[in-house]
Amino acid sequence: MSFSVTEASSRQKWFAGILVVGYALITMLPLFWIIATGFKSSPDAIAYPPKIVFEPTVEGYVNLFTTQTRLSSDAAVSAPQDLPWYENLVRKKGMTIVGPSRFSERFFNSVIIGFGSTFFAIVLGTAAAYAFSRFKVPLKDDLLFFILSTRMMPPIAVAIPIFLMFRYLGLNDTHAGMILLYTAVNLSLSVWLINGFIDEIPIEYEEAALIDGYTRFQAFYKVVLPQAATGIASTAIFCLIFAWNEYAFAVLLTSGTAQTAPPFIPTIIGVGGQDWPAVAAGATLFLLPVMVFTILLRKHLLRGITFGAVRK
Amino acid sequence: MAQIRIENVRKEFGAFVAVRSSTFTIEDGEFFMLLGPSGCGKTTTLRMMAGLELPTSGQIYIDGEEVGMKPASQRDIAFVFQMFALYPHMNVGRNMSYPLLSQGMSKSDAQKKVIEVARILGIEDILNKPVGGLSGGDRQRVALGRAIVREPKAFFMDEPLGALDAEFREHMAEELRALHDRMGATTVYVTHDQLEALQMGDKIVVMNHGVVEQFGKPQDIYDWPATKFVAGFIGSPAMNFLDFEGMIGSGANSVDLSGHKVTVPRTRQGAKGKLTLGVRPEHIHFNDKSEYRGSVIATEYLGTTQIVTLKTPNGEVKARVPSHVSVTRDERIGLEFDARTLSVFEADKGHVLVSEANEGVLNHG
């Protein structure tokens, strides 16, 4: 029988397979639970023992997007017959819809602040990383270390000074303030990651472009950027995930106009009893953009995590 | 098509001096070799000509125009990199048309030109392929194509054959030389391989530690090295150095080598102290009548010739003799040196003493 040092035996493969599937089940279970809860009715959501098989309903989603009030008994009698489906759904509980909730607004805030801060972190990070990688920057190593050191403590450790600064500058509860904050926090990550990617691109490509009659900026734009694109994309995902999921600063610094989805979703609990299906529905919708992005770019993401590990 | 002139060019990187005051001229249409060991400043010199490095001081003239401080994009030259540096995100055709598009040439004109050049290089069939999957030779041809397509004033090549397999190098070297002869464009070629330099170059500059050691035609440099470094760097095996103490007067035509008189070309310059007699392996002949003897240490068979290593009173020497001459280990053999071909160096300074044989070569450079 042939024997290989590097290839796993079939028993090892089985073991590895079971391990991976088991780990996947454990990590994905909460996710499935949240998605399932979003489609349960309120009693099903808190039933004990928990219901795995249930009758799906979009009640949670309707509750998420609307504000409701109790229907007076005489209004219930005089109700017209051609009500939309969501009004009927609500009426079964003796409630009526009085208007849209703030969820879509908050979700939209998350999109603006998340993508906005990612955009700035990537643009500034790429520019800085290119300079660090290609030019003689005085005190280069010290500067890079300083940039990295801003990541060494949890950002929330500076929450109080930031809160005071924001109040003084009038940035509290503004989109600009949140974009600025998340950009600043993400910048160290983007400078370091992109610096690594640009370092891997041989400088000869740019020199070839310079000789071919292009300016330094054209060489950067047309030759370096396309090659760093996958690295930049994976960095962008990391930045987006941070800004998208950030809770602590959002709670502290936003309350109205610029409030993002993370601090908003828990507030649903308080409105008209503990509406777990609505919370779960909000969490599910909130997950979607990042999930879709990550799945689309998962190959680059993996490269981003392991970058520099193997010299090609 | 242009003459390139380098005057007192110097380059420092911080405290390190990469190139010290280089001066030489590359004539229009020449295939010019910059030769030297790694770290000698040959690539830095080339990069300064190309505009990828700026000289610390000195002037660089291309076609009569001083370009020392001009960016590469304005010098109208082409550069072939050792690793080719083909743009990985473009296919072969786009790689080759890239320098044309920067000049504002229309896409259809650029395409016509690319096809024309591709035909010369025999790569028309791969124009639509990505550069990633190409063989070393094809990459080399595409890199050349990208250089040729714009018809620049000069081609600069930084060890372009360095990344190729040994068997393919020779073929590519011939192709390159043939291409140069066809186009007639000034070409500056950096290499550390002395055989490549001798084989392809019209002229050679030998550099060491940032200094131009010698500059001239391959045969002149091979026959009449200006310094011990050049003598030792060029030729395989290298020139033999026989060290001795003594003196040689101006106008003398012999030296005293451990009590034996050896005839040398008549000197124009005298010296005394530590001296070195330089003799190429093929200029050592076996002659039993000679009293200057060496004992055989080793032999290497090379087909038509063999290299015999002998121990002499003045150190080891290697002699290139025909293969049919039979020698045995420890045999003592009389040695004779071809008097017209010898060089005498000042051992410590490394300079050759001017003689009637080498003055012509030394004075022009």
XYZ file of C-alpha atoms in Angstrom:
677
model
C 0.000 0.000 0.000
C 1.277 3.422 -0.857
C 1.943 5.812 1.942
C 1.929 9.566 1.922
C 3.218 11.866 4.597
C 1.177 14.873 3.593
C -2.124 13.326 2.599
C -4.541 12.482 5.392
C -5.764 8.913 5.819
C -9.469 8.290 5.236
C -10.057 7.947 8.973
C -8.409 11.333 9.552
C -10.567 12.809 6.814
C -13.712 11.455 8.446
C -12.683 12.830 11.796
C -11.880 16.235 10.307
C -15.197 16.230 8.464
C -17.200 15.479 11.615
C -15.291 18.171 13.485
C -15.994 20.808 10.845
C -19.667 19.928 10.469
C -20.108 19.827 14.246
C -18.463 23.212 14.643
C -20.567 24.646 11.832
C -23.760 23.368 13.478
C -22.839 24.876 16.825
C -21.995 28.281 15.366
C -24.920 28.391 12.969
C -27.589 27.213 15.402
C -28.151 30.654 16.987
C -28.396 32.121 13.507
C -31.041 29.596 12.478
C -32.846 30.178 15.748
C -33.029 33.913 15.171
C -34.242 33.470 11.592
C -36.836 30.921 12.735
C -38.014 33.118 15.627
C -38.633 35.931 13.173
C -41.295 33.778 11.514
C -42.954 32.553 14.706
C -46.015 33.926 16.358
C -45.512 35.553 19.763
C -46.779 32.545 21.790
C -44.687 30.127 19.679
C -41.577 32.223 20.260
C -41.736 31.852 24.020
C -43.309 28.350 24.113
C -41.686 25.809 26.424
C -40.434 23.307 25.379
C -39.230 25.323 22.377
C -41.072 24.647 19.158
C -38.963 23.410 16.281
C -41.945 22.807 14.026
C -44.348 25.764 13.932
C -46.763 27.535 11.676
C -44.783 30.365 9.991
C -46.156 33.886 10.066
C -44.850 37.309 9.055
C -46.404 38.917 12.131
C -42.975 39.735 13.520
C -41.976 41.589 10.364
C -45.255 43.507 10.309
C -44.721 44.495 13.929
C -41.142 45.493 13.145
C -42.109 47.940 10.430
C -45.243 49.414 12.026
C -46.424 51.140 15.143
C -49.731 49.885 16.449
C -52.352 50.766 18.968
C -55.167 48.771 20.648
C -58.372 48.769 18.632
C -61.437 50.030 20.499
C -64.290 47.500 20.424
C -66.743 49.706 18.478
C -64.130 50.421 15.824
C -63.665 46.700 15.409
C -67.335 46.241 14.611
C -67.534 49.091 12.080
C -64.399 48.032 10.268
C -64.523 47.909 6.493
C -64.080 44.509 4.883
C -61.399 45.285 2.265
C -58.447 45.833 4.606
C -54.897 45.034 3.431
C -53.439 41.692 4.575
C -51.119 43.201 7.174
C -53.960 45.156 8.811
C -55.968 41.946 9.033
C -53.028 40.192 10.622
C -52.774 42.886 13.277
C -56.514 43.013 13.864
C -56.558 39.367 14.884
C -54.744 40.495 18.038
C -57.178 43.369 18.492
C -54.653 45.991 17.306
C -54.552 48.456 14.447
C -51.663 50.009 12.508
C -51.248 53.720 13.049
C -48.108 54.306 11.022
C -44.662 53.030 9.994
C -42.071 52.329 12.679
C -38.620 53.914 12.714
C -36.899 50.692 11.754
C -36.336 51.490 8.069
C -34.954 54.914 9.012
C -32.498 53.350 11.468
C -31.567 50.703 8.967
C -30.887 53.396 6.398
C -28.708 55.211 8.962
C -26.706 52.011 9.401
C -26.220 51.798 5.651
C -25.042 55.415 5.349
C -22.752 55.297 8.357
C -21.448 51.764 7.715
C -20.694 52.184 4.030
C -19.651 55.833 4.399
C -17.063 55.104 7.070
C -15.843 52.070 5.131
C -15.394 54.231 2.044
C -13.309 56.823 3.865
C -11.293 54.226 5.782
C -10.428 52.499 2.500
C -9.605 55.641 0.518
C -7.437 57.133 3.255
C -6.005 53.741 4.194
C -5.004 52.961 0.618
C -3.342 56.336 0.173
C -1.425 56.006 3.442
C -0.501 52.383 2.791
C 0.791 53.214 -0.683
C 2.942 55.982 0.721
C 4.307 53.730 3.464
C 4.996 50.978 0.989
C 6.614 52.990 -1.792
C 8.152 56.150 -0.418
C 10.875 56.863 2.091
C 8.747 58.062 4.986
C 10.790 59.416 7.899
C 10.215 57.324 11.041
C 8.198 54.896 8.960
C 8.308 51.981 11.392
C 7.484 54.171 14.364
C 4.549 55.724 12.541
C 3.225 52.327 11.514
C 3.532 51.109 15.075
C 1.768 54.194 16.341
C -1.077 53.566 13.911
C -1.317 49.968 15.051
C -1.166 50.940 18.710
C -4.483 52.767 18.403
C -5.978 49.308 18.030
C -4.369 47.902 21.136
C -7.070 49.002 23.530
C -10.780 48.475 23.051
C -12.107 51.637 21.370
C -14.781 51.972 24.033
C -12.022 52.739 26.569
C -11.948 56.257 25.170
C -15.728 56.585 25.100
C -15.928 59.355 27.673
C -13.349 61.693 26.088
C -14.973 61.071 22.728
C -18.403 61.770 24.144
C -17.167 65.074 25.557
C -15.410 66.015 22.351
C -18.464 65.187 20.291
C -20.670 67.280 22.537
C -18.264 70.211 22.308
C -18.064 69.929 18.504
C -21.784 69.363 18.091
C -21.220 65.960 16.495
C -23.541 64.113 18.853
C -26.206 62.180 16.991
C -25.016 63.233 13.543
C -24.158 61.057 10.548
C -20.901 62.941 10.035
C -19.857 62.303 13.622
C -20.457 58.568 13.431
C -18.737 58.272 10.044
C -15.755 60.172 11.414
C -15.564 57.940 14.472
C -15.830 54.629 12.655
C -13.372 55.811 9.986
C -10.853 56.681 12.678
C -11.238 53.324 14.403
C -11.015 51.369 11.133
C -8.128 53.325 9.666
C -5.394 51.451 11.528
C -6.751 48.146 10.296
C -7.028 49.345 6.707
C -3.555 50.935 6.649
C -1.936 47.771 7.955
C -3.808 45.298 5.811
C -3.536 47.285 2.583
C 0.117 48.060 3.289
C 0.704 44.318 3.338
C -1.098 43.836 0.040
C 0.758 46.662 -1.709
C 4.101 45.423 -0.384
C 3.419 42.173 -2.195
C 3.075 43.922 -5.566
C 6.505 44.205 -7.207
C 7.525 47.814 -7.732
C 8.659 46.935 -11.271
C 5.058 47.116 -12.485
C 4.889 50.785 -11.581
C 8.339 51.436 -12.963
C 7.294 49.782 -16.203
C 4.281 52.090 -16.327
C 6.469 55.147 -15.618
C 8.768 54.147 -18.476
C 5.763 53.508 -20.679
C 4.976 57.188 -20.341
C 2.496 57.307 -17.474
C 2.593 59.642 -14.493
C 3.057 58.381 -10.965
C -0.647 58.749 -10.233
C -1.655 56.968 -13.439
C 0.745 54.159 -12.579
C -0.857 53.879 -9.143
C -4.375 54.096 -10.475
C -4.030 51.824 -13.495
C -1.447 49.304 -12.375
C -1.292 49.099 -8.580
C -4.975 49.474 -7.757
C -6.268 46.674 -10.006
C -3.779 44.304 -8.450
C -4.493 45.343 -4.890
C -8.243 45.206 -5.548
C -8.921 41.861 -3.920
C -6.948 42.843 -0.847
C -8.720 46.165 -0.656
C -12.086 44.428 -1.024
C -11.398 42.083 1.852
C -10.213 44.985 3.989
C -13.419 46.796 3.119
C -15.445 43.877 4.434
C -13.599 43.889 7.734
C -14.221 47.625 8.065
C -17.863 47.269 7.101
C -18.466 44.453 9.580
C -17.003 46.523 12.399
C -18.959 49.661 11.579
C -22.129 47.712 10.885
C -22.101 45.747 14.145
C -20.802 48.490 16.418
C -23.118 48.908 19.381
C -21.440 50.658 22.292
C -20.574 53.973 20.622
C -23.876 53.962 18.776
C -25.792 53.700 22.050
C -23.678 56.386 23.619
C -23.517 58.925 20.819
C -26.786 58.538 18.913
C -30.374 58.670 19.992
C -32.452 60.035 17.129
C -31.525 61.256 13.640
C -28.311 59.296 13.348
C -29.225 56.258 15.404
C -28.083 53.033 13.740
C -29.924 49.721 13.795
C -27.967 47.974 16.597
C -29.131 50.300 19.388
C -32.617 50.518 17.876
C -33.436 46.808 17.669
C -33.425 46.190 21.444
C -35.846 49.088 21.950
C -38.513 47.077 20.110
C -38.734 44.825 23.156
C -40.225 47.579 25.240
C -43.057 48.493 22.875
C -46.237 46.558 23.713
C -44.746 43.647 25.622
C -41.765 41.478 24.768
C -42.148 41.056 21.044
C -39.386 38.542 20.355
C -40.462 37.751 16.763
C -40.118 41.451 15.864
C -36.662 41.625 17.470
C -35.622 38.481 15.624
C -37.024 39.872 12.375
C -34.993 43.056 12.852
C -31.844 41.057 13.596
C -32.405 38.889 10.506
C -32.805 41.848 8.187
C -29.836 43.518 9.817
C -27.701 40.451 9.154
C -28.545 40.203 5.493
C -26.357 42.870 3.834
C -23.158 41.799 5.558
C -23.998 38.134 5.038
C -24.546 38.565 1.311
C -21.362 40.613 0.989
C -19.309 38.129 2.899
C -20.575 35.164 0.918
C -19.907 36.961 -2.355
C -16.358 37.860 -1.389
C -15.491 34.893 0.808
C -12.507 33.855 -1.294
C -10.861 37.242 -0.922
C -11.780 37.341 2.729
C -9.863 34.143 3.339
C -6.899 35.602 1.518
C -7.221 38.675 3.691
C -7.074 36.647 6.872
C -4.047 34.627 5.818
C -2.253 37.306 3.807
C 1.497 37.299 3.891
C 1.578 33.772 5.302
C 2.978 32.297 2.113
C 5.452 34.025 -0.151
C 4.295 33.478 -3.688
C 18.106 56.111 -31.924
C 20.528 58.152 -29.934
C 23.904 58.627 -28.392
C 23.967 58.399 -24.596
C 26.624 60.199 -22.586
C 27.248 59.775 -18.883
C 29.386 62.450 -17.237
C 30.687 62.225 -13.666
C 27.507 60.570 -12.539
C 27.384 59.756 -8.858
C 24.681 58.145 -6.767
C 24.510 57.920 -2.991
C 21.943 56.069 -0.940
C 22.391 57.692 2.443
C 25.986 56.973 3.472
C 26.388 54.264 0.830
C 27.894 55.320 -2.479
C 26.458 53.090 -5.198
C 28.116 54.811 -8.139
C 31.224 57.008 -7.932
C 31.780 59.413 -10.742
C 31.108 57.313 -13.824
C 31.907 58.694 -17.257
C 31.426 56.921 -20.574
C 29.744 57.337 -23.937
C 27.412 54.960 -25.714
C 27.387 55.576 -29.449
C 24.234 55.591 -31.533
C 23.146 52.070 -32.410
C 25.585 50.310 -30.117
C 24.813 47.176 -28.150
C 26.405 48.246 -24.903
C 27.045 45.971 -21.935
C 27.260 47.124 -18.320
C 29.163 44.306 -16.672
C 30.136 43.681 -13.082
C 29.511 41.572 -9.996
C 26.332 42.105 -7.993
C 26.343 45.316 -6.013
C 28.837 47.029 -8.324
C 26.418 49.810 -9.303
C 25.638 48.664 -12.838
C 21.885 48.422 -12.281
C 21.864 51.760 -10.451
C 23.679 53.325 -13.403
C 21.100 51.899 -15.795
C 18.210 53.045 -13.617
C 19.651 56.558 -13.564
C 19.819 56.569 -17.357
C 16.209 55.404 -17.431
C 15.018 57.955 -14.881
C 13.989 55.449 -12.228
C 16.652 56.886 -9.923
C 17.905 60.450 -9.882
C 21.674 60.959 -9.802
C 23.159 62.680 -6.755
C 25.392 64.618 -9.143
C 26.573 64.519 -12.738
C 24.915 64.732 -16.129
C 23.187 62.233 -18.363
C 22.695 63.118 -22.024
C 20.367 61.227 -24.313
C 20.524 62.409 -27.905
C 22.383 65.539 -26.823
C 19.742 66.564 -24.304
C 20.499 66.667 -20.581
C 17.888 64.419 -18.931
C 19.413 63.732 -15.495
C 16.491 65.172 -13.564
C 13.690 64.351 -15.975
C 11.103 61.731 -15.027
C 11.249 58.413 -16.848
C 8.011 59.089 -18.690
C 9.593 62.043 -20.522
C 12.808 60.362 -21.669
C 11.351 58.323 -24.517
C 13.192 55.143 -23.623
C 12.105 51.555 -23.037
C 13.123 49.288 -20.199
C 13.073 45.502 -20.059
C 13.003 44.278 -16.467
C 14.638 41.122 -15.211
C 11.311 39.720 -14.042
C 9.685 41.192 -17.177
C 7.101 43.163 -15.149
C 4.287 42.439 -17.574
C 1.057 43.921 -16.273
C -0.618 40.837 -14.797
C -4.167 42.153 -15.161
C -3.879 42.682 -18.926
C -3.527 40.240 -21.783
C -0.528 40.149 -24.100
C -1.969 42.557 -26.641
C -2.972 45.144 -24.051
C 0.432 44.879 -22.408
C 2.081 45.702 -25.689
C -0.265 48.510 -26.614
C -0.022 50.153 -23.179
C 2.986 52.385 -23.962
C 1.313 53.507 -27.203
C -1.928 54.509 -25.498
C -0.038 56.736 -23.059
C 1.110 58.780 -26.050
C -2.468 59.314 -27.096
C -2.350 56.965 -30.075
C -5.785 55.776 -31.151
C -6.760 52.232 -30.251
C -6.940 51.057 -33.849
C -3.501 52.495 -34.723
C -2.036 50.960 -31.579
C -3.515 47.600 -32.493
C -2.010 47.765 -35.968
C 1.395 48.581 -34.539
C 1.166 45.805 -31.946
C 0.344 43.223 -34.586
C 3.272 44.414 -36.685
C 5.704 44.032 -33.782
C 4.149 40.736 -32.700
C 4.860 39.397 -36.177
C 8.551 40.317 -35.868
C 8.741 38.494 -32.532
C 6.602 35.550 -33.639
C 3.957 36.022 -30.955
C 0.889 36.962 -33.028
C -0.924 33.833 -31.900
C -0.808 34.683 -28.197
C -1.968 38.313 -28.334
C -5.274 37.487 -26.681
C -3.843 35.296 -23.947
C -3.405 36.426 -20.362
C 0.253 36.880 -19.439
C -0.057 34.610 -16.417
C 0.182 31.308 -18.254
C 2.999 32.165 -20.658
C 6.329 30.355 -20.774
C 9.484 32.223 -19.792
C 10.507 32.715 -23.404
C 7.130 34.100 -24.426
C 7.093 36.469 -21.465
C 10.498 37.638 -22.553
C 9.231 38.232 -26.074
C 6.192 40.119 -24.823
C 8.440 42.279 -22.630
C 10.615 42.979 -25.660
C 7.540 43.681 -27.736
C 6.306 46.204 -25.208
C 9.712 47.882 -25.416
C 10.025 47.858 -29.201
C 6.494 48.893 -30.062
C 7.014 52.563 -29.249
C 10.264 52.875 -31.193
C 12.034 54.642 -28.335
C 15.378 56.420 -28.493
C 17.078 53.646 -26.544
C 16.453 50.255 -24.956
C 17.582 49.547 -21.436
C 17.672 45.935 -20.309
C 18.340 44.800 -16.766
C 19.577 41.193 -16.912
C 16.726 40.267 -19.232
C 17.905 36.693 -19.606
C 18.488 36.189 -15.896
C 15.095 34.605 -15.283
C 15.344 32.090 -18.122
C 16.518 28.475 -18.121
C 20.121 27.953 -19.129
C 19.327 26.207 -22.426
C 16.841 28.868 -23.396
C 19.151 31.738 -22.531
C 21.512 31.049 -25.346
C 18.692 30.948 -27.850
C 17.194 34.171 -26.493
C 20.608 35.855 -26.504
C 20.917 35.137 -30.218
C 17.371 36.346 -30.813
C 18.087 39.562 -28.912
C 21.269 40.241 -30.810
C 19.542 39.554 -34.137
C 16.705 41.862 -33.153
C 19.183 44.594 -32.270
C 20.974 44.223 -35.586
C 17.659 44.496 -37.379
C 16.444 47.566 -35.511
C 19.800 49.272 -35.006
C 18.637 50.988 -31.835
C 20.983 51.959 -29.021
C 20.752 49.245 -26.396
C 22.190 49.261 -22.891
C 22.284 45.848 -21.299
C 23.155 45.040 -17.693
C 24.622 41.656 -16.871
C 26.865 39.968 -14.351
C 27.667 37.192 -16.823
C 30.981 37.974 -18.529
C 30.368 35.390 -21.261
C 27.060 37.026 -22.144
C 28.828 40.398 -22.287
C 31.628 39.154 -24.521
C 29.218 37.249 -26.730
C 26.651 39.987 -27.362
C 28.236 43.355 -26.735
C 29.707 45.862 -29.171
C 31.253 47.551 -26.172
C 31.563 46.727 -22.508
C 31.873 48.784 -19.356
C 33.244 46.809 -16.431
C 32.217 48.197 -13.050
C 33.240 47.304 -9.522
C 32.332 48.987 -6.214
C 30.623 51.797 -8.089
C 33.695 52.570 -10.178
C 34.110 52.158 -13.921
C 37.149 49.876 -14.144
C 37.423 49.761 -17.911
C 35.420 50.562 -20.981
C 35.989 49.332 -24.522
C 35.509 46.588 -27.097
C 35.159 43.034 -25.767
C 38.401 41.817 -27.278
C 40.424 44.832 -26.110
C 39.150 44.337 -22.585
C 39.860 40.629 -22.692
C 43.367 41.042 -24.104
C 44.456 44.188 -22.287
C 42.704 44.559 -18.947
C 43.296 47.897 -17.249
C 43.098 46.498 -13.730
C 43.544 43.214 -11.913
C 39.828 43.214 -11.203
C 38.940 43.256 -14.900
C 41.595 40.641 -15.629
C 40.154 38.359 -12.972
C 36.497 38.998 -13.766
C 36.656 38.398 -17.501
C 37.630 35.051 -18.944
C 36.912 31.580 -17.709
C 39.131 30.462 -16.150
C 40.311 33.927 -15.194
C 43.703 35.453 -15.963
C 46.503 33.932 -13.865
C 48.265 36.233 -11.433
C 51.908 35.496 -10.679
C 53.000 37.651 -7.753
C 56.631 38.680 -7.435
C 58.776 41.358 -5.841
C 61.121 43.360 -7.954
C 61.363 46.347 -10.176
C 60.764 47.113 -13.779
C 62.145 50.178 -15.446
C 60.461 52.303 -18.069
C 61.402 50.856 -21.451
C 62.311 47.434 -20.053
C 61.061 44.328 -21.839
C 61.525 41.624 -19.237
C 60.740 40.886 -15.601
C 62.552 38.694 -13.130
C 60.191 35.958 -11.975
C 61.842 33.954 -9.158
C 65.177 34.113 -10.909
C 63.813 33.442 -14.380
C 63.724 36.095 -17.019
C 60.316 36.451 -18.618
C 59.954 38.613 -21.690
C 57.043 41.094 -21.594
C 55.878 43.843 -23.971
C 58.170 46.876 -23.698
C 56.975 49.107 -20.861
C 56.211 52.816 -21.022
C 56.083 53.100 -17.273
C 58.304 51.791 -14.468
C 57.427 50.451 -11.027
C 58.987 48.604 -8.140
C 57.883 46.614 -5.122
C 55.066 44.117 -5.254
C 54.192 43.349 -8.832
C 51.925 40.833 -10.547
C 52.407 39.210 -13.899
C 49.097 38.522 -15.618
C 48.857 35.712 -18.129
C 45.771 34.157 -19.727
C 45.520 30.339 -19.433
C 45.713 29.907 -23.206
C 49.002 31.814 -23.319
C 50.848 29.293 -21.169
C 52.628 26.654 -23.225
C 54.354 23.486 -22.069
C 58.007 23.450 -23.063
C 60.484 21.098 -21.405
C 63.359 23.399 -22.316
C 61.962 26.133 -20.063
C 63.560 26.341 -16.648
C 60.464 27.873 -15.143
C 58.608 24.802 -13.880
C 55.373 23.923 -12.205
C 54.044 20.656 -10.821
C 50.628 19.404 -11.885
C 47.923 19.544 -9.207
C 44.792 18.791 -11.210
C 43.397 18.558 -14.719
C 39.892 19.304 -16.039
C 38.860 17.838 -19.350
C 36.765 20.218 -21.486
C 36.519 18.448 -24.847
C 38.917 20.074 -27.290
C 41.019 21.607 -24.519
C 41.867 20.804 -20.946
C 42.652 23.048 -17.998
C 45.805 22.013 -16.143
C 46.362 23.488 -12.692
C 50.016 23.762 -11.737
C 51.891 24.884 -8.689
C 54.701 27.304 -9.465
C 57.114 29.277 -7.271
C 54.773 32.268 -7.736
C 51.468 30.589 -6.938
C 48.987 28.377 -8.727
C 48.345 28.844 -12.430
C 45.810 27.343 -14.780
C 46.926 26.535 -18.319
C 44.622 25.786 -21.235
C 46.297 23.155 -23.403
C 45.022 20.814 -26.122
C 43.345 17.660 -24.839
C 45.774 15.311 -26.519
C 48.697 16.524 -24.382
C 48.971 13.915 -21.659
C 49.904 15.071 -18.181
C 50.081 13.161 -14.929
C 49.637 14.392 -11.409
C 52.772 15.739 -9.706
C 54.577 15.834 -13.038
C 56.959 18.808 -13.263
C 56.475 20.691 -16.498
C 58.443 23.519 -18.035
C 56.271 26.583 -18.694
C 56.615 29.212 -21.344
C 54.528 32.414 -21.564
C 53.511 34.033 -24.820
C 55.548 37.236 -24.509
C 53.296 39.443 -26.665
C 50.226 38.887 -24.478
C 51.471 39.552 -20.947
C 50.353 42.313 -18.611
C 52.203 43.547 -15.539
C 50.150 44.991 -12.663
C 51.103 46.926 -9.581
C 49.955 44.330 -7.060
C 48.474 46.653 -4.439
C 46.970 49.383 -6.585
C 45.723 46.859 -9.110
C 46.569 49.054 -12.121
C 48.268 47.645 -15.157
C 51.597 49.167 -16.209
C 51.325 50.879 -19.560
C 53.310 49.057 -22.245
C 53.651 49.400 -25.991
C 51.117 46.564 -26.327
C 48.249 47.968 -24.258
C 48.720 51.724 -24.534
C 46.395 51.928 -27.527
C 43.572 50.256 -25.640
C 44.111 52.139 -22.399
C 44.405 55.586 -23.903
C 41.140 55.642 -25.827
C 39.014 54.985 -22.756
